[in-house]
Amino acid sequence: MSRLPSAARATSPATLPPAGLDGLDPSWSRLVTVPAGGAEPVDRTWHLLDTAAALAALGVEPVGTVLCVHGNPTWSYLWRRLATQATEAAAAGRPAWRVVAVDQLDMGFSERTGTTRGLPQRVADLSALTDELGLEGPVVTLGHDWGGVVSSGWAVDHPEVLAGLMLLNTAVHQPADEPIPAPLRLTLARGVLGRATVATTGFLDVTLALGHPRLPAAVKAGYRAPYRTAERRGGVGGFVADIPVDEAHPSRAELDRIAGGLRELSVPALMLWGPRDPIFGDRYLDDLRDRLPHADVHRFEGAGHLVAEDVDTASAVLTWLGDRLGSATGVDGPARASGAASVTADEGPQEARVDPAARRPLWSHLDELVGSRDTALIEMVPSGSRGSGAGPRRVSWGLLSRRVTEIALGLRKHGVRPGDRVSLLVQPGADLTAVLYACLRLGAVVVVADAGLGVRGLTRAVRGSWPDHVIGQLPGLTAARALGWPGRVVSTQTLSPVLARALGVEASLPEIAALGRRAAAALAELPPVPSEDAPAAILFTSGSTGPAKGVVYRHGQLEALRDALAAQYGIGPGTGLVAGFAPFALLGPALGATSVTPDMDVTAPRTLTARAVAAATAAVDATVVFLSPAALTNVVATSAALDDADRRALAGVETFLSAGAPVSGSLLAAAGELMPSATPHTPYGMTEGLLMTDVTLQGVRAAAVDAAADTAADDGSTAGSSTTAGSTTVGSTGRAAAGGVCVGLPTATTRVRIAGLDERGRASDASTDAPGVTGEIVVSAPHLKTGYDALWLTDRETVRGVPAGERWHRTGDVGHLDAAGRLWVEGRLPHVVTTASGPLTPVAPEQAVERVSAVARAAVVGVGPAGTQQVVVVVETAPRSRRPGLAGPDLAADVRDAVLAATGRRVAAVLVVPDLPTDVRHNSKIDRARLARWATSVLSGGRMVRP
């Protein structure tokens, strides 16, 4: 403590906390004296929270103990919610976990020793305390900040009673070649340490300011309670001084021992993380995941250092204990829904596995066509040549195959290893295709997040996935450097030495390929083909319904997706494929198809024109065209510019697909007129499963006829006795008339079920394949994703109550199956309007409103408390309005009548906007959540601004 003021050496006995601290039950507090012995030659008294007495009063026996250790400058108050919820769970008959939350010596209300207590001493202190308490297994440790290190040290030293390990933002390893986080460097600076941590409350103030959203005053007062004077803050300064800033630090050896010991632990592990932490950022999470690769991980987007205050980590902890440690404690795991079994993401599918001899990796066509001069792909506008007048770039199968092998060998020489994550910041085209397949062949995991997420979205995606390597074009690398994205950097083009140094570029793709050619000449070999269970890709969702999520695919699932597409649409060698949607362009080589991406800005699908599609179609004699709904809308809108040659090219198309958002029959029909020989399809899927169902234009029309007949029949049979549910009418049979968008029948390897909605719009645990039930759509297929990256709770929710033994996914979409087995999509689960008369799904009333002559597009949202929400309709008009406002009386009356006729619901307000907000990737998914917040504001007297 030589660098700390004399107050840091003050001594004082342990005390109980004052009464009245927010959320803290005084009955939990106890003082425990550890007699002099191995840890220290004098008695030491601790304050701790212990729920053992509360459990005894309930007459329940604990199934185990959660040993909670706080960090700096907090105290056991950090765990008050866990103590409360664990006790409430026991009272409700659920597994009874005893919570023991300690105040480390010199911290909280434990004894002030006046001595220097480095990491080795603190780990020994905790062991001495648990010996005194007589803790027997099973014990699960839970630590945050410095408490994560200390509790991990205890875990490593007590394998005989350890049942699990849980960590909140912490670190157990500091690379020697990387500086500690800037805020800690500042605090450790000469002349700052003592003033910031002991003499003043500066360090405490900054920590409490890291809460997001801002901590309530009463909670801040609770954290400040033990640290009112400088004499009480010696431990705060001591902890900061004990940070091992270099190899010579006295605590460095103990830190390294603990870090190494974690690799030997095989007990269940959980990490709950706040990524908005300026101290323990994602690089420390990445290190912990490397040491505990079996751990469940959840990153709470928006949460920061005090993650236990920012989000409900207590519920997450108890949920995890029930899931992972039920059998270890003799208590059954999570309850199973009636008629359906629960399944967790890491149980994996119990599916028939592919015969290794029959398996075809994604690059099999590249291997087979290594000598072919036939065209594999075409770039209509080669990278970097926009505006130069350069013609299309053609790449043969032979060249692409050689290029993939060269890059794979070169990346291996560069240090890319199987399992490494490689972030690809490259626009669709030849470079992205070659790099993608090279990484897959090497066994690396590609991380793909499109530029449509914007800078903030991309930053969240890249930092959340924490890649080991980044391969990018200049715009992406510039952003990566400016925003501190992780990973060793490779540029797709050769840069000047000055620019390369400025961007942290270690090599260029031409240099990597040359390295690979030299390796091939030396008869170097690639590693073995990755197994079908090996991770292959992390593909980020569009972020249209919240922060983008990283969807994890294994090689076997991507191969199954390729096979499903080939079987459904007959795509294979000889097929010319126009892909206006990047994933399908990248799958072209896997399918053996000749693919072309039309001239467009892939981050803005509405930039695609009819002439650009025609030119791309002519370039490969395309028989298959895939466009997003937003791109298709603009293609139809610009079709007047087509000349005779363009129309002849489009007349050769045999199959046309549009997906990514609901596609109306009228839009499909308009596209069909441009491609008169084509069968229009609109497949239903999502990033988590790109092909779940499929329907043709003829199928859409047939479904509409059947739905009209069903509605007429229901009107006659349930008159006077029906209640509304979703956007449909439900009679005494419990079956609903059709509403929404028909997306057809499941594909050959897909199954679809529905988890019905209750009166509050919540999806049930059980699911059914019965027709007419409106609820959350649940899907299963061999090509479905493995799970989400670092989103354990989200993974758990997506498999809640679904059949066990197979891979299933709750889509978050709502809809129903009709009597013919066709799926109808009625909207998103978070967008269901929960009125006093039951839930209302949005798509069917929106469709009814869009049939009003003055309406171009519509969105139906709910305003008010859940369960009593009012229906509000927001419309774009034709012609377009210049400013937002209330709809005129005639338009409002027409809209109200349309909704009433379609759903039996009354509309509280009709609002007009110039443009409905949509997602960036598809430019077509209406952001109903944003509109609901806007409508709530303006209808409550807020300013009438654009949403």
PDB file of C-alpha atoms in Angstrom, residues 14-201:
ATOM      1  CA  ALA A  14     -16.702  -5.833  10.642  1.00  0.00           C
ATOM      2  CA  THR A  15     -20.234  -4.492  11.080  1.00  0.00           C
ATOM      3  CA  LEU A  16     -23.720  -5.206   9.851  1.00  0.00           C
ATOM      4  CA  PRO A  17     -25.096  -2.909   7.110  1.00  0.00           C
ATOM      5  CA  PRO A  18     -27.462  -0.130   8.180  1.00  0.00           C
ATOM      6  CA  ALA A  19     -31.165  -0.854   7.944  1.00  0.00           C
ATOM      7  CA  GLY A  20     -33.186   0.468   5.050  1.00  0.00           C
ATOM      8  CA  LEU A  21     -30.858  -0.179   2.114  1.00  0.00           C
ATOM      9  CA  ASP A  22     -32.907  -0.568  -1.043  1.00  0.00           C
ATOM     10  CA  GLY A  23     -33.686  -4.205  -1.844  1.00  0.00           C
ATOM     11  CA  LEU A  24     -31.545  -5.680   0.965  1.00  0.00           C
ATOM     12  CA  ASP A  25     -33.195  -7.955   3.537  1.00  0.00           C
ATOM     13  CA  PRO A  26     -31.377  -7.400   6.883  1.00  0.00           C
ATOM     14  CA  SER A  27     -32.106 -10.992   7.922  1.00  0.00           C
ATOM     15  CA  TRP A  28     -29.601 -12.241   5.343  1.00  0.00           C
ATOM     16  CA  SER A  29     -26.643 -10.428   6.959  1.00  0.00           C
ATOM     17  CA  ARG A  30     -24.326 -12.249   9.294  1.00  0.00           C
ATOM     18  CA  LEU A  31     -20.797 -11.845  10.633  1.00  0.00           C
ATOM     19  CA  VAL A  32     -18.451 -14.809  10.462  1.00  0.00           C
ATOM     20  CA  THR A  33     -15.046 -14.896  12.156  1.00  0.00           C
ATOM     21  CA  VAL A  34     -12.366 -17.044  10.600  1.00  0.00           C
ATOM     22  CA  PRO A  35      -9.906 -18.118  13.289  1.00  0.00           C
ATOM     23  CA  ALA A  36      -6.211 -17.596  12.828  1.00  0.00           C
ATOM     24  CA  GLY A  37      -4.723 -20.356  10.771  1.00  0.00           C
ATOM     25  CA  GLY A  38      -3.350 -21.143   7.356  1.00  0.00           C
ATOM     26  CA  ALA A  39      -4.583 -18.050   5.534  1.00  0.00           C
ATOM     27  CA  GLU A  40      -3.450 -15.562   8.175  1.00  0.00           C
ATOM     28  CA  PRO A  41      -2.055 -15.665  11.726  1.00  0.00           C
ATOM     29  CA  VAL A  42      -4.885 -13.526  13.161  1.00  0.00           C
ATOM     30  CA  ASP A  43      -8.665 -13.821  13.309  1.00  0.00           C
ATOM     31  CA  ARG A  44     -10.565 -12.074  10.513  1.00  0.00           C
ATOM     32  CA  THR A  45     -14.276 -11.256  10.519  1.00  0.00           C
ATOM     33  CA  TRP A  46     -16.371 -11.165   7.383  1.00  0.00           C
ATOM     34  CA  HIS A  47     -19.762  -9.762   6.598  1.00  0.00           C
ATOM     35  CA  LEU A  48     -21.790 -11.850   4.201  1.00  0.00           C
ATOM     36  CA  LEU A  49     -25.327 -12.374   2.987  1.00  0.00           C
ATOM     37  CA  ASP A  50     -26.603 -15.893   3.599  1.00  0.00           C
ATOM     38  CA  THR A  51     -30.093 -17.166   2.784  1.00  0.00           C
ATOM     39  CA  ALA A  52     -29.657 -20.402   4.756  1.00  0.00           C
ATOM     40  CA  ALA A  53     -31.874 -19.164   7.613  1.00  0.00           C
ATOM     41  CA  ALA A  54     -34.586 -18.038   5.198  1.00  0.00           C
ATOM     42  CA  LEU A  55     -34.625 -21.477   3.556  1.00  0.00           C
ATOM     43  CA  ALA A  56     -34.752 -23.161   6.963  1.00  0.00           C
ATOM     44  CA  ALA A  57     -37.745 -21.012   7.894  1.00  0.00           C
ATOM     45  CA  LEU A  58     -39.461 -22.268   4.747  1.00  0.00           C
ATOM     46  CA  GLY A  59     -38.697 -25.831   5.751  1.00  0.00           C
ATOM     47  CA  VAL A  60     -36.734 -26.601   2.594  1.00  0.00           C
ATOM     48  CA  GLU A  61     -33.348 -28.242   2.172  1.00  0.00           C
ATOM     49  CA  PRO A  62     -30.915 -26.466  -0.194  1.00  0.00           C
ATOM     50  CA  VAL A  63     -29.986 -28.393  -3.336  1.00  0.00           C
ATOM     51  CA  GLY A  64     -26.681 -26.537  -3.425  1.00  0.00           C
ATOM     52  CA  THR A  65     -24.930 -23.252  -2.712  1.00  0.00           C
ATOM     53  CA  VAL A  66     -24.211 -20.333  -4.987  1.00  0.00           C
ATOM     54  CA  LEU A  67     -20.998 -18.699  -3.724  1.00  0.00           C
ATOM     55  CA  CYS A  68     -21.076 -15.067  -4.893  1.00  0.00           C
ATOM     56  CA  VAL A  69     -18.010 -12.844  -4.933  1.00  0.00           C
ATOM     57  CA  HIS A  70     -18.196  -9.145  -5.780  1.00  0.00           C
ATOM     58  CA  GLY A  71     -15.546  -6.996  -7.407  1.00  0.00           C
ATOM     59  CA  ASN A  72     -14.207  -3.483  -6.939  1.00  0.00           C
ATOM     60  CA  PRO A  73     -15.674  -1.154  -5.668  1.00  0.00           C
ATOM     61  CA  THR A  74     -18.935  -3.001  -5.003  1.00  0.00           C
ATOM     62  CA  TRP A  75     -19.954  -5.362  -2.199  1.00  0.00           C
ATOM     63  CA  SER A  76     -22.398  -8.201  -1.559  1.00  0.00           C
ATOM     64  CA  TYR A  77     -25.232  -5.733  -2.244  1.00  0.00           C
ATOM     65  CA  LEU A  78     -24.556  -6.609  -5.917  1.00  0.00           C
ATOM     66  CA  TRP A  79     -26.244  -9.988  -5.353  1.00  0.00           C
ATOM     67  CA  ARG A  80     -29.381  -8.831  -3.473  1.00  0.00           C
ATOM     68  CA  ARG A  81     -31.704  -9.624  -6.401  1.00  0.00           C
ATOM     69  CA  LEU A  82     -30.328 -13.142  -6.679  1.00  0.00           C
ATOM     70  CA  ALA A  83     -30.845 -13.705  -2.948  1.00  0.00           C
ATOM     71  CA  THR A  84     -34.420 -12.434  -3.250  1.00  0.00           C
ATOM     72  CA  GLN A  85     -35.326 -14.452  -6.311  1.00  0.00           C
ATOM     73  CA  ALA A  86     -33.645 -17.629  -5.079  1.00  0.00           C
ATOM     74  CA  THR A  87     -35.624 -17.422  -1.830  1.00  0.00           C
ATOM     75  CA  GLU A  88     -38.874 -16.710  -3.690  1.00  0.00           C
ATOM     76  CA  ALA A  89     -38.221 -19.666  -5.981  1.00  0.00           C
ATOM     77  CA  ALA A  90     -37.742 -21.947  -2.986  1.00  0.00           C
ATOM     78  CA  ALA A  91     -40.959 -20.649  -1.429  1.00  0.00           C
ATOM     79  CA  ALA A  92     -42.775 -21.440  -4.675  1.00  0.00           C
ATOM     80  CA  GLY A  93     -41.617 -25.050  -4.583  1.00  0.00           C
ATOM     81  CA  ARG A  94     -38.819 -24.749  -7.106  1.00  0.00           C
ATOM     82  CA  PRO A  95     -35.244 -25.946  -6.390  1.00  0.00           C
ATOM     83  CA  ALA A  96     -33.880 -24.232  -3.284  1.00  0.00           C
ATOM     84  CA  TRP A  97     -30.446 -22.732  -3.848  1.00  0.00           C
ATOM     85  CA  ARG A  98     -28.677 -21.248  -0.871  1.00  0.00           C
ATOM     86  CA  VAL A  99     -27.005 -17.943  -1.710  1.00  0.00           C
ATOM     87  CA  VAL A 100     -23.820 -16.985   0.138  1.00  0.00           C
ATOM     88  CA  ALA A 101     -22.570 -13.566  -0.982  1.00  0.00           C
ATOM     89  CA  VAL A 102     -19.402 -12.405   0.725  1.00  0.00           C
ATOM     90  CA  ASP A 103     -17.903  -9.011   1.355  1.00  0.00           C
ATOM     91  CA  GLN A 104     -14.215  -9.482   0.661  1.00  0.00           C
ATOM     92  CA  LEU A 105     -11.934  -8.356   3.464  1.00  0.00           C
ATOM     93  CA  ASP A 106     -11.329  -4.586   3.414  1.00  0.00           C
ATOM     94  CA  MET A 107     -14.513  -4.234   1.323  1.00  0.00           C
ATOM     95  CA  GLY A 108     -18.212  -3.787   2.051  1.00  0.00           C
ATOM     96  CA  PHE A 109     -18.920  -4.262   5.746  1.00  0.00           C
ATOM     97  CA  SER A 110     -16.180  -6.819   6.374  1.00  0.00           C
ATOM     98  CA  GLU A 111     -13.208  -6.093   8.594  1.00  0.00           C
ATOM     99  CA  ARG A 112     -10.703  -3.410   7.544  1.00  0.00           C
ATOM    100  CA  THR A 113      -7.368  -5.197   8.019  1.00  0.00           C
ATOM    101  CA  GLY A 114      -4.979  -2.365   7.151  1.00  0.00           C
ATOM    102  CA  THR A 115      -2.795  -4.850   5.279  1.00  0.00           C
ATOM    103  CA  THR A 116      -1.881  -5.438   1.660  1.00  0.00           C
ATOM    104  CA  ARG A 117      -4.006  -8.258   0.263  1.00  0.00           C
ATOM    105  CA  GLY A 118      -2.862  -9.421  -3.136  1.00  0.00           C
ATOM    106  CA  LEU A 119      -4.642 -11.954  -5.304  1.00  0.00           C
ATOM    107  CA  PRO A 120      -2.983 -15.050  -3.731  1.00  0.00           C
ATOM    108  CA  GLN A 121      -4.061 -13.848  -0.274  1.00  0.00           C
ATOM    109  CA  ARG A 122      -7.626 -13.138  -1.386  1.00  0.00           C
ATOM    110  CA  VAL A 123      -8.060 -16.608  -2.893  1.00  0.00           C
ATOM    111  CA  ALA A 124      -6.696 -18.080   0.351  1.00  0.00           C
ATOM    112  CA  ASP A 125      -9.010 -15.803   2.372  1.00  0.00           C
ATOM    113  CA  LEU A 126     -12.073 -17.119   0.543  1.00  0.00           C
ATOM    114  CA  SER A 127     -11.003 -20.722   1.042  1.00  0.00           C
ATOM    115  CA  ALA A 128     -10.542 -20.123   4.753  1.00  0.00           C
ATOM    116  CA  LEU A 129     -14.020 -18.610   4.974  1.00  0.00           C
ATOM    117  CA  THR A 130     -15.728 -21.497   3.154  1.00  0.00           C
ATOM    118  CA  ASP A 131     -13.892 -23.941   5.401  1.00  0.00           C
ATOM    119  CA  GLU A 132     -15.266 -22.095   8.402  1.00  0.00           C
ATOM    120  CA  LEU A 133     -18.754 -22.144   6.895  1.00  0.00           C
ATOM    121  CA  GLY A 134     -18.397 -25.843   6.217  1.00  0.00           C
ATOM    122  CA  LEU A 135     -19.650 -25.496   2.670  1.00  0.00           C
ATOM    123  CA  GLU A 136     -20.262 -28.848   1.084  1.00  0.00           C
ATOM    124  CA  GLY A 137     -21.052 -29.560  -2.506  1.00  0.00           C
ATOM    125  CA  PRO A 138     -22.561 -28.936  -4.804  1.00  0.00           C
ATOM    126  CA  VAL A 139     -21.179 -25.377  -4.921  1.00  0.00           C
ATOM    127  CA  VAL A 140     -21.511 -23.089  -7.910  1.00  0.00           C
ATOM    128  CA  THR A 141     -19.321 -19.999  -7.949  1.00  0.00           C
ATOM    129  CA  LEU A 142     -20.515 -16.620  -9.263  1.00  0.00           C
ATOM    130  CA  GLY A 143     -18.121 -13.703  -9.646  1.00  0.00           C
ATOM    131  CA  HIS A 144     -17.985 -10.223 -11.146  1.00  0.00           C
ATOM    132  CA  ASP A 145     -14.989  -7.980 -11.845  1.00  0.00           C
ATOM    133  CA  TRP A 146     -12.201  -8.893  -9.378  1.00  0.00           C
ATOM    134  CA  GLY A 147     -14.671 -11.310  -7.809  1.00  0.00           C
ATOM    135  CA  GLY A 148     -14.606 -13.262 -11.049  1.00  0.00           C
ATOM    136  CA  VAL A 149     -10.885 -13.864 -10.621  1.00  0.00           C
ATOM    137  CA  VAL A 150     -11.094 -14.675  -6.910  1.00  0.00           C
ATOM    138  CA  SER A 151     -14.079 -16.998  -7.326  1.00  0.00           C
ATOM    139  CA  SER A 152     -12.361 -18.716 -10.266  1.00  0.00           C
ATOM    140  CA  GLY A 153      -9.320 -19.271  -8.072  1.00  0.00           C
ATOM    141  CA  TRP A 154     -11.557 -20.878  -5.454  1.00  0.00           C
ATOM    142  CA  ALA A 155     -13.202 -23.014  -8.166  1.00  0.00           C
ATOM    143  CA  VAL A 156      -9.861 -24.257  -9.468  1.00  0.00           C
ATOM    144  CA  ASP A 157      -8.795 -25.154  -5.918  1.00  0.00           C
ATOM    145  CA  HIS A 158     -12.010 -26.987  -4.930  1.00  0.00           C
ATOM    146  CA  PRO A 159     -12.853 -29.440  -7.723  1.00  0.00           C
ATOM    147  CA  GLU A 160     -14.233 -31.948  -5.211  1.00  0.00           C
ATOM    148  CA  VAL A 161     -17.273 -29.775  -4.395  1.00  0.00           C
ATOM    149  CA  LEU A 162     -17.449 -27.593  -7.515  1.00  0.00           C
ATOM    150  CA  ALA A 163     -20.608 -28.171  -9.596  1.00  0.00           C
ATOM    151  CA  GLY A 164     -20.473 -25.138 -11.840  1.00  0.00           C
ATOM    152  CA  LEU A 165     -18.918 -21.765 -12.497  1.00  0.00           C
ATOM    153  CA  MET A 166     -20.635 -18.488 -13.428  1.00  0.00           C
ATOM    154  CA  LEU A 167     -18.981 -15.236 -14.436  1.00  0.00           C
ATOM    155  CA  LEU A 168     -20.131 -11.681 -15.078  1.00  0.00           C
ATOM    156  CA  ASN A 169     -17.849  -9.101 -16.724  1.00  0.00           C
ATOM    157  CA  THR A 170     -14.341 -10.024 -15.578  1.00  0.00           C
ATOM    158  CA  ALA A 171     -10.908 -11.067 -16.857  1.00  0.00           C
ATOM    159  CA  VAL A 172      -8.427 -13.754 -15.900  1.00  0.00           C
ATOM    160  CA  HIS A 173      -5.689 -12.984 -18.399  1.00  0.00           C
ATOM    161  CA  GLN A 174      -3.941  -9.848 -19.570  1.00  0.00           C
ATOM    162  CA  PRO A 175      -1.825 -10.380 -22.707  1.00  0.00           C
ATOM    163  CA  ALA A 176       1.706  -9.175 -22.156  1.00  0.00           C
ATOM    164  CA  ASP A 177       1.715  -7.287 -25.470  1.00  0.00           C
ATOM    165  CA  GLU A 178      -1.533  -5.408 -24.825  1.00  0.00           C
ATOM    166  CA  PRO A 179      -2.062  -2.530 -22.398  1.00  0.00           C
ATOM    167  CA  ILE A 180      -4.667  -2.733 -19.664  1.00  0.00           C
ATOM    168  CA  PRO A 181      -7.840  -0.727 -20.355  1.00  0.00           C
ATOM    169  CA  ALA A 182      -7.336   3.030 -20.537  1.00  0.00           C
ATOM    170  CA  PRO A 183      -9.495   3.935 -17.486  1.00  0.00           C
ATOM    171  CA  LEU A 184      -7.380   1.651 -15.308  1.00  0.00           C
ATOM    172  CA  ARG A 185      -4.121   3.014 -16.750  1.00  0.00           C
ATOM    173  CA  LEU A 186      -5.311   6.492 -15.826  1.00  0.00           C
ATOM    174  CA  THR A 187      -6.242   5.434 -12.303  1.00  0.00           C
ATOM    175  CA  LEU A 188      -2.856   3.759 -11.792  1.00  0.00           C
ATOM    176  CA  ALA A 189      -0.959   6.840 -12.923  1.00  0.00           C
ATOM    177  CA  ARG A 190       1.448   8.393 -10.429  1.00  0.00           C
ATOM    178  CA  GLY A 191      -0.360  10.809  -8.169  1.00  0.00           C
ATOM    179  CA  VAL A 192      -3.806   9.621  -9.263  1.00  0.00           C
ATOM    180  CA  LEU A 193      -4.258   6.222  -7.603  1.00  0.00           C
ATOM    181  CA  GLY A 194      -4.560   7.358  -4.001  1.00  0.00           C
ATOM    182  CA  ARG A 195      -6.692  10.408  -4.723  1.00  0.00           C
ATOM    183  CA  ALA A 196      -9.075   8.594  -7.081  1.00  0.00           C
ATOM    184  CA  THR A 197      -9.632   5.472  -4.986  1.00  0.00           C
ATOM    185  CA  VAL A 198      -9.119   6.323  -1.324  1.00  0.00           C
ATOM    186  CA  ALA A 199      -8.948  10.052  -0.650  1.00  0.00           C
ATOM    187  CA  THR A 200     -12.056  10.709  -2.787  1.00  0.00           C
ATOM    188  CA  THR A 201     -14.998   8.717  -4.056  1.00  0.00           C
TER     189      THR A 201
END
